Short mmCIF file of C-alpha atoms in Angstrom, two decimals:
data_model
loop_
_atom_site.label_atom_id
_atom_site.label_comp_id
_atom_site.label_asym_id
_atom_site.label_seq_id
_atom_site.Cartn_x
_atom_site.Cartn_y
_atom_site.Cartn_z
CA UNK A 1 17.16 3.04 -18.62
CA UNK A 2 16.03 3.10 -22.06
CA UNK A 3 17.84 4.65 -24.72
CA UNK A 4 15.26 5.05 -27.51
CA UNK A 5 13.41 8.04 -28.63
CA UNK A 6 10.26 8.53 -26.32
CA UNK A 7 7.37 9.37 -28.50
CA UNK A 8 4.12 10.98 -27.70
CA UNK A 9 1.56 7.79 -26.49
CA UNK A 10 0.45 6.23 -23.96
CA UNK A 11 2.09 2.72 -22.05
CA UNK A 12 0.34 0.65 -20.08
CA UNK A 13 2.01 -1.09 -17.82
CA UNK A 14 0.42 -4.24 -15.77
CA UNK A 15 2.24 -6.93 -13.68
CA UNK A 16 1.27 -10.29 -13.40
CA UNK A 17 2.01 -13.72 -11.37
CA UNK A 18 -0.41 -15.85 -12.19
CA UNK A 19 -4.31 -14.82 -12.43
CA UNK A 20 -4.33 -15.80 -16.03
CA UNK A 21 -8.06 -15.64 -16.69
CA UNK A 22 -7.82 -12.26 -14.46
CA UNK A 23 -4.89 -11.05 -16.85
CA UNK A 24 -6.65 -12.28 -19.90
CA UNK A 25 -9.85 -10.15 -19.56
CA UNK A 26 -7.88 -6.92 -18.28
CA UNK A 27 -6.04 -7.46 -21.79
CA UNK A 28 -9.00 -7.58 -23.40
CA UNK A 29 -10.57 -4.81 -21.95
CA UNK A 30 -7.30 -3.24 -22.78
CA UNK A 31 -7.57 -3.78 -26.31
CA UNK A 32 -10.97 -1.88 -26.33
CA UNK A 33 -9.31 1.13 -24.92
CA UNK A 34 -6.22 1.07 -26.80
CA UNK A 35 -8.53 1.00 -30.24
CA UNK A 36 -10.41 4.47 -28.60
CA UNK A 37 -6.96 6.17 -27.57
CA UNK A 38 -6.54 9.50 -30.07
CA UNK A 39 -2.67 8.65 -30.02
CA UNK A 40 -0.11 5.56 -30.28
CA UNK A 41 -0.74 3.52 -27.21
CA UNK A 42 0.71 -0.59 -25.79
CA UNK A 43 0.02 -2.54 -23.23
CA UNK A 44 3.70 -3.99 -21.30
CA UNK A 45 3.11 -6.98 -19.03
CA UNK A 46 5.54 -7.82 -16.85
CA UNK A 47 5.44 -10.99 -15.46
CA UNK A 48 7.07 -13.76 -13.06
CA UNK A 49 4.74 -16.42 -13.22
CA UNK A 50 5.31 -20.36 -13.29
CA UNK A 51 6.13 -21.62 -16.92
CA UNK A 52 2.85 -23.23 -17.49
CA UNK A 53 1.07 -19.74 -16.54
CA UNK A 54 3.41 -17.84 -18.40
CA UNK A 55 2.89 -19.81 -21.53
CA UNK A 56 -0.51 -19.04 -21.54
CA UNK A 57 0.01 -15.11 -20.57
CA UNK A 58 2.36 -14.68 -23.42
CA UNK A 59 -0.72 -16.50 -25.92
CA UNK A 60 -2.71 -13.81 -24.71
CA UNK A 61 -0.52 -10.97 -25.04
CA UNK A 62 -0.20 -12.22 -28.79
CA UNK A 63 -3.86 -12.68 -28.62
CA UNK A 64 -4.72 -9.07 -27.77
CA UNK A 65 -1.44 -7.04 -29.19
CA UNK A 66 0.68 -6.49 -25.79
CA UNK A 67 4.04 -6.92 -25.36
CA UNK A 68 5.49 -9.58 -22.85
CA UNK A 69 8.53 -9.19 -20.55
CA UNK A 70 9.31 -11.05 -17.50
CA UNK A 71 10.63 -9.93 -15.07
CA UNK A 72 11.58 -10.22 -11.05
CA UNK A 73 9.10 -11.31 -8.16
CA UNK A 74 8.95 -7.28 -6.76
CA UNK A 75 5.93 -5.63 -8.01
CA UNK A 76 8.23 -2.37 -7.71
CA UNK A 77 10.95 -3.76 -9.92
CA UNK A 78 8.16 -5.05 -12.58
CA UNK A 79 6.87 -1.98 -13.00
CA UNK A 80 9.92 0.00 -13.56
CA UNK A 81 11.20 -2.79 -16.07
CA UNK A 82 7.49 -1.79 -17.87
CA UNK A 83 8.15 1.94 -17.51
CA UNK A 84 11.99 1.54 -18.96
CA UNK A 85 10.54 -0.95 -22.13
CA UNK A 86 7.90 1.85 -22.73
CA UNK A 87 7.89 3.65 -25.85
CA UNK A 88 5.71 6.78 -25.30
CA UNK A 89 5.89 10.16 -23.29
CA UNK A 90 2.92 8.87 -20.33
CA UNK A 91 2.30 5.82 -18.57
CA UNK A 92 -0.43 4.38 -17.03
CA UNK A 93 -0.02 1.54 -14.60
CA UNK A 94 -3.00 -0.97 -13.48
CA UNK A 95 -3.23 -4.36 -12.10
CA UNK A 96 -4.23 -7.55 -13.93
CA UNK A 97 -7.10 -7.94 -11.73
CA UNK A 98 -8.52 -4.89 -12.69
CA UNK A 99 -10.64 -4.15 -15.93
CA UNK A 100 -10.84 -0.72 -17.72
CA UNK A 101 -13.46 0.83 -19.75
CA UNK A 102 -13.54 2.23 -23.36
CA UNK A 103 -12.77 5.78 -22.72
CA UNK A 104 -10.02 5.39 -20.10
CA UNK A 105 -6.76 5.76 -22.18
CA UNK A 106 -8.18 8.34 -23.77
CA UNK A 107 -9.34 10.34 -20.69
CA UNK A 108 -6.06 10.29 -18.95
CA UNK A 109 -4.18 11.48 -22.61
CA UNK A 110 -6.82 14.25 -22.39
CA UNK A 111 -6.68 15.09 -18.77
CA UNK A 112 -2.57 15.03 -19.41
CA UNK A 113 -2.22 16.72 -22.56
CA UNK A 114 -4.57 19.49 -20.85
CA UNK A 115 -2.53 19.88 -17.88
CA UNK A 116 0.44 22.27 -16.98
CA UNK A 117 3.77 21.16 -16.50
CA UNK A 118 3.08 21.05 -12.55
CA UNK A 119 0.96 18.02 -12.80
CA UNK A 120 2.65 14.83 -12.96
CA UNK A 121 -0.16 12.09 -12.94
CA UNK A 122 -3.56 11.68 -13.13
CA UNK A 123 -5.74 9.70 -10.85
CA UNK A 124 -9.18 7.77 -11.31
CA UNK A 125 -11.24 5.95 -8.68
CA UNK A 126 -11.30 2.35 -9.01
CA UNK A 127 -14.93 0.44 -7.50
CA UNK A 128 -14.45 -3.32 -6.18
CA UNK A 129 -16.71 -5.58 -8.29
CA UNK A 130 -19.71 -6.21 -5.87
CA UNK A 131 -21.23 -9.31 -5.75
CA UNK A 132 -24.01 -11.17 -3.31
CA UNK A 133 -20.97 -13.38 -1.62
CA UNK A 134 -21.44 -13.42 2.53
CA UNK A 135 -17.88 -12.16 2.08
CA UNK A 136 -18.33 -9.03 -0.38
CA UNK A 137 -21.88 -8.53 1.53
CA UNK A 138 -19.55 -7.80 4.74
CA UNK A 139 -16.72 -6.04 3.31
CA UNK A 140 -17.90 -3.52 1.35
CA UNK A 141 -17.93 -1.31 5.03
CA UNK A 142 -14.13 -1.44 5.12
CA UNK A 143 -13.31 1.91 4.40
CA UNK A 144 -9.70 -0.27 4.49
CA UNK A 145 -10.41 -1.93 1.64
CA UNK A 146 -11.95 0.28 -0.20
CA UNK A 147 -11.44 4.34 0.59
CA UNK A 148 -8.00 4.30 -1.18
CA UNK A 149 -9.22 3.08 -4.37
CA UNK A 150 -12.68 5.40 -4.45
CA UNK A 151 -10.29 8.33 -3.20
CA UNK A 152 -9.97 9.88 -6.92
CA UNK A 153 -13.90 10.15 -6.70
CA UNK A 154 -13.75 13.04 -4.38
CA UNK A 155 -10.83 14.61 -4.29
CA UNK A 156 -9.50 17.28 -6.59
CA UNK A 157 -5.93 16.49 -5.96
CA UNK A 158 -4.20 13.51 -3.83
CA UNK A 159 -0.72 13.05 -2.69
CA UNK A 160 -0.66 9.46 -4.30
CA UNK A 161 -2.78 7.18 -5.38
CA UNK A 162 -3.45 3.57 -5.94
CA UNK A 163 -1.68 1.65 -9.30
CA UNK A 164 -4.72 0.55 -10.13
CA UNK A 165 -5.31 3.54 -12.00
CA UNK A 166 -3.04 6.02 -11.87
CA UNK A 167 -1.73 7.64 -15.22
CA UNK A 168 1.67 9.81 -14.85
CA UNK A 169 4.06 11.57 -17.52
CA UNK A 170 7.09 9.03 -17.72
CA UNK A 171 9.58 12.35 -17.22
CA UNK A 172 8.18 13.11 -13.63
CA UNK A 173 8.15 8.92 -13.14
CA UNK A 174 11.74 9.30 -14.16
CA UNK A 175 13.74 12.10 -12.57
CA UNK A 176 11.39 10.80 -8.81
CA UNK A 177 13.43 7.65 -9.45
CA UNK A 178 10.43 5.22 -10.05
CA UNK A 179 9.13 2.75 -8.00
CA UNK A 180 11.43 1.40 -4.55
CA UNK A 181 12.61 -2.01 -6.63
CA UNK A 182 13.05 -3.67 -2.28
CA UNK A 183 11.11 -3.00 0.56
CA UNK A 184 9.57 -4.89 3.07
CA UNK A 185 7.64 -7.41 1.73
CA UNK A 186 7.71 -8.19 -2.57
CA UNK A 187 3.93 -6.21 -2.90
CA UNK A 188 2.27 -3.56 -1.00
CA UNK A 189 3.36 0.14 -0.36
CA UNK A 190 5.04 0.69 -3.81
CA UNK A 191 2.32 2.86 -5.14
CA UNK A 192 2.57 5.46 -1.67
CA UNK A 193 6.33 5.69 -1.98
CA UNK A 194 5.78 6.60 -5.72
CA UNK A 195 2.93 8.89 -5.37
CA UNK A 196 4.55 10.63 -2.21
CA UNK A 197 7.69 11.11 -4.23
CA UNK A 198 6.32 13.36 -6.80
CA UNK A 199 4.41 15.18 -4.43
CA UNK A 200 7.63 15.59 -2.44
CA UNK A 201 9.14 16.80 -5.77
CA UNK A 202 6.26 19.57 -6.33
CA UNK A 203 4.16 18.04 -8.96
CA UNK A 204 0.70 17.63 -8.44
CA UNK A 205 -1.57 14.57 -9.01
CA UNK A 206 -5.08 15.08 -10.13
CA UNK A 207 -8.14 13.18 -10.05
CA UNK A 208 -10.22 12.37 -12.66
CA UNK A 209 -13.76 11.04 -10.74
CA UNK A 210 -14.93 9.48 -14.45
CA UNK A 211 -11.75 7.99 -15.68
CA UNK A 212 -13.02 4.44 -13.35
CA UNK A 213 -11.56 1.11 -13.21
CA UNK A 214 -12.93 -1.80 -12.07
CA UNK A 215 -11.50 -4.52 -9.77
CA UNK A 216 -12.43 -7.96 -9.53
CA UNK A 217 -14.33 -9.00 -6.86
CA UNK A 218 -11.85 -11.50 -5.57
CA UNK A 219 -9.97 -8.89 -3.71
CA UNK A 220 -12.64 -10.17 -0.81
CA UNK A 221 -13.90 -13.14 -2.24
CA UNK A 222 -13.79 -14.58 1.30
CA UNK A 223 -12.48 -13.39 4.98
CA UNK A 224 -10.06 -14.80 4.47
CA UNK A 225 -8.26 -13.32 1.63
CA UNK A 226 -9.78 -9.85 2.93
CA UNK A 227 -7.82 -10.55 6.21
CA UNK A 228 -4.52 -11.63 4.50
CA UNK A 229 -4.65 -7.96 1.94
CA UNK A 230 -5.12 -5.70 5.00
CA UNK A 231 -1.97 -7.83 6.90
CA UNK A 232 -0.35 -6.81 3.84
CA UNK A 233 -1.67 -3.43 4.17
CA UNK A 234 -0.72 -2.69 7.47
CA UNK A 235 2.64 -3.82 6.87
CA UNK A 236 3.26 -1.88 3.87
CA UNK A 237 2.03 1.49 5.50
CA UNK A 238 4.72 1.03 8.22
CA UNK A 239 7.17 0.33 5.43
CA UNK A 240 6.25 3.68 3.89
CA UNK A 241 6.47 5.43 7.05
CA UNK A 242 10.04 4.24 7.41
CA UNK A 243 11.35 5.56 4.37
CA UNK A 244 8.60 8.83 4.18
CA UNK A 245 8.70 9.95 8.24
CA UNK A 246 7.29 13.07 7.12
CA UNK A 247 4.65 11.74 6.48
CA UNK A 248 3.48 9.73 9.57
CA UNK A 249 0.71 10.60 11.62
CA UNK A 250 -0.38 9.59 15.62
CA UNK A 251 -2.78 6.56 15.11
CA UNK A 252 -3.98 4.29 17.49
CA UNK A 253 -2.76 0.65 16.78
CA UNK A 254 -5.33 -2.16 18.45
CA UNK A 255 -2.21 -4.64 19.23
CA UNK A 256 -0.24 -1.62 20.51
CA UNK A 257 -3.49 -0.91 23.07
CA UNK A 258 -3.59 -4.84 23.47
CA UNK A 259 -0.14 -5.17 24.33
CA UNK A 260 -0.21 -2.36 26.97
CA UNK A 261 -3.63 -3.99 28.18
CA UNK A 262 -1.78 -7.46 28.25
CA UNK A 263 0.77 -6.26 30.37
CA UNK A 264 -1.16 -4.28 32.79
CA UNK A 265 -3.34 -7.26 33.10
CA UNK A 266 -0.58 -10.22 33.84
CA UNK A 267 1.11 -7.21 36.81
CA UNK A 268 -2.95 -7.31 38.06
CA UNK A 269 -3.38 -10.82 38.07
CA UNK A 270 -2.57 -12.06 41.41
CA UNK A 271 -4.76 -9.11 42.94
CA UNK A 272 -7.91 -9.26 40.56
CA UNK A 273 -7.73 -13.42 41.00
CA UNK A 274 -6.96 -13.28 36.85
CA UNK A 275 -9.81 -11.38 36.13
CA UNK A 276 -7.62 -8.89 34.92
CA UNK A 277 -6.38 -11.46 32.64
CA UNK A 278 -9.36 -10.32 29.91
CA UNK A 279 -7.97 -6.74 29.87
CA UNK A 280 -6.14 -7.57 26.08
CA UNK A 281 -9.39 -8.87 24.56
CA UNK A 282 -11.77 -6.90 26.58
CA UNK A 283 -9.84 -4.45 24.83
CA UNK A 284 -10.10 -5.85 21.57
CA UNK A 285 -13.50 -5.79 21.93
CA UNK A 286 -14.09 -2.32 22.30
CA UNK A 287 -12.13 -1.53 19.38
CA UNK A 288 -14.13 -3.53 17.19
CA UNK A 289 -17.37 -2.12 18.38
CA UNK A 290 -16.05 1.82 18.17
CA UNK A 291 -15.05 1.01 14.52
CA UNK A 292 -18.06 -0.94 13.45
CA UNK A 293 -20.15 2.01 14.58
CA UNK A 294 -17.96 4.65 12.41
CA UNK A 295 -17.79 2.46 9.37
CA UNK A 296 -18.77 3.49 5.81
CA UNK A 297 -22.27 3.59 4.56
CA UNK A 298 -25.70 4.61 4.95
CA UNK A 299 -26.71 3.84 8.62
CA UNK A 300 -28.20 0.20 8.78
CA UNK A 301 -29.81 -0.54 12.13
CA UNK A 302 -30.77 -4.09 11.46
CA UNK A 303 -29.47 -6.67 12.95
CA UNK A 304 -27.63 -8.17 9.90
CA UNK A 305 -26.20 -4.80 8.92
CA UNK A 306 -24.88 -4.59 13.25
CA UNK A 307 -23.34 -8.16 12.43
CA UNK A 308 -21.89 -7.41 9.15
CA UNK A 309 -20.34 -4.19 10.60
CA UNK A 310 -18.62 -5.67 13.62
CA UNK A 311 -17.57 -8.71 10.90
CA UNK A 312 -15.67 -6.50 9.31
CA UNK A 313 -14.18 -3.98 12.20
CA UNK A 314 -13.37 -7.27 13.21
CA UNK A 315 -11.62 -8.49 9.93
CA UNK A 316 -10.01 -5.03 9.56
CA UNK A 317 -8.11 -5.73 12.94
CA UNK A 318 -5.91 -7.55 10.82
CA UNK A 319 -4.57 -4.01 8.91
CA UNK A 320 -3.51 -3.14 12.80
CA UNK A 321 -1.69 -6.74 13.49
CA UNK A 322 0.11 -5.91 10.12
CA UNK A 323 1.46 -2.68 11.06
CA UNK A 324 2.04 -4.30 14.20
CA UNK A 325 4.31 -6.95 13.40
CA UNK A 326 6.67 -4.46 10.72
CA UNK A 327 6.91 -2.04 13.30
CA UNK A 328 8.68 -4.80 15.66
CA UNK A 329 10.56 -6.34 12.96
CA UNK A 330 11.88 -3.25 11.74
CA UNK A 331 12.42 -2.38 15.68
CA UNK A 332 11.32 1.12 15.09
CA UNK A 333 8.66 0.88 18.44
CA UNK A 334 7.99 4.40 17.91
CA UNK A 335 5.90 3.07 15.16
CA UNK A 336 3.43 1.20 17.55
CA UNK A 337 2.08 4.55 17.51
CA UNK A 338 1.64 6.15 14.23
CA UNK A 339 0.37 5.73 10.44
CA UNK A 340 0.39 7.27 7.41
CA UNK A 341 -1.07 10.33 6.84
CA UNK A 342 -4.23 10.28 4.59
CA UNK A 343 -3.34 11.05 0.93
CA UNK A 344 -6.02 13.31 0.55
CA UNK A 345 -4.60 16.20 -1.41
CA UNK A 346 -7.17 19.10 -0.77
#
């Protein structure tokens, strides 16, 4: 770790692969905030992208006054290379396909400085661009998608919250031991380990509902790439639960209810002339319905907002096939059966 004095300031620390127009107008953004701050503040990107992309990040980084650092492919290990190059007393950490208003620095500094000694971060909500794609239109029920990064909104206190927006006092960041630098998959489940980690250690994170970042839209810019962030979701959640058992909850997995359904089915076959075959997606099928029904938002009985809902329940299956799959290849089978416990802290 760093040797140099620590001053009092604020770091911001962003990683990047890639997303260059993304990471361009999250430095500019950046910039604004950084000329509101009421004390020293940088911006640290940390990035692994191709030469040709990287070129053009470190333009921008001149561009807008940030420092530039590469570093490894783990989103883990970028951050803590950020949070050891950082030369003040609190960090914030967000994503380069985020943007942040005017006033944020500022407000976590003030929400910080204001604080005892028993908190050791500060969280704000962060609200998914929203846009008239089919896509967006569909996925802005996922309370997948979307419920961890509005958390800070209504909650007082949470046991950890997203990097998208999520201040802390380097100290506390420090003597936790920082982000996990390996874990299951390069990206996903590093902010939970951190956040549980100082909650473990007694120090309390608070929310700040005005202190709001904005992501890009892109996050669901189609099914698809919805589908392929909640695989990644579910998977990180079981990786979490591996190292944080504590923390683990009973939860209903689809594929684990599937699976049983599967197998009762095939043992039935002969008798039920393979009608019993249709037990796994019969199955399915409920699911979907029960969760399109409990979704988030106002009630919408039309038949577009019906279809959009069961889209997404249906879309959000893939969260379950991700925890799914890690809890096999991990071989913990106990897992087929839990989750992590909500990180609501009141």
């Amino acid at each position: 770790m760093s040797e140099a004095p620590i001053q009092r300031g604020m770091s911001v620390v962003v990683p990047v692969k890639g997303r260059v127009a993304l990471m361009r107008a999250q430095l500019a953004s950046l910039r604004v905030a950084m000329d509101h701050s009421p004390e020293p503040s940088e911006v640290i990107v940390v990035d692994d992208s191709e030469p040709s992309d990287a070129a053009l990040h470190q333009a921008n980084c001149q561009e807008f006054g940030a420092r530039y650092v590469r570093g490894s492919r783990h989103v883990g290990a970028k951050r803590n290379l950020g949070v050891e190059s950082a030369s003040y007393d609190l960090v914030l950490f967000t994503d380069s396909d985020c943007r942040v208003p005017p006033d944020l620095i500022a407000r976590h500094i003030s929400t910080l400085r204001g604080a005892d000694a028993s908190v050791g971060g500060v969280a704000g909500p962060t609200f998914v661009e929203q846009r008239q794609s089919p896509a967006n239109r569909v996925m802005r029920w996922s309370k997948l998608i979307n419920d961890d990064l509005e958390r800070p909104q209504r909650c007082a206190t949470v046991t950890w919250a997203t990097t998208t927006n999520l201040a802390v006092r380097r100290e506390v960041f420090m003597k936790v031991g920082g982000f996990p630098s390996e874990s299951l998959d390069h990206v996903g489940g590093e902010d939970c380990d951190l956040g549980i980690k100082i909650s473990d250690a007694g120090y309390k994170i608070v929310c700040d509902a005005g202190a709001v970042a904005v992501h890009d839209q892109d996050i669901v810019g189609s099914l698809g790439s919805a589908a392929r962030r909640l695989y990644g979701y579910g998977r990180s959640e079981q990786w979490v639960c591996s190292v944080h058992p504590h923390h683990r909850r009973p939860a209903l997995n689809a594929f684990t209810v599937a699976s049983a359904a599967a197998v009762a089915g095939t043992a039935l076959a002969a008798r039920t002339r393979g009608r019993s075959l249709l037990a796994a997606p019969a199955a399915l099928g409920i699911l979907v319905a029960v969760r399109a029904h409990r979704l988030r938002g106002d009630a919408d009985s039309s038949a577009g907002g019906t279809i959009e809902r069961l889209t997404c329940a249906s879309v959000d299956l893939m969260f379950d096939l991700g925890g799914f799959t890690a809890a096999v290849e991990m071989r913990r089978p106990s897992m087929l059966f839990t989750g992590l416990k909500a990180a609501d802290g009141d």
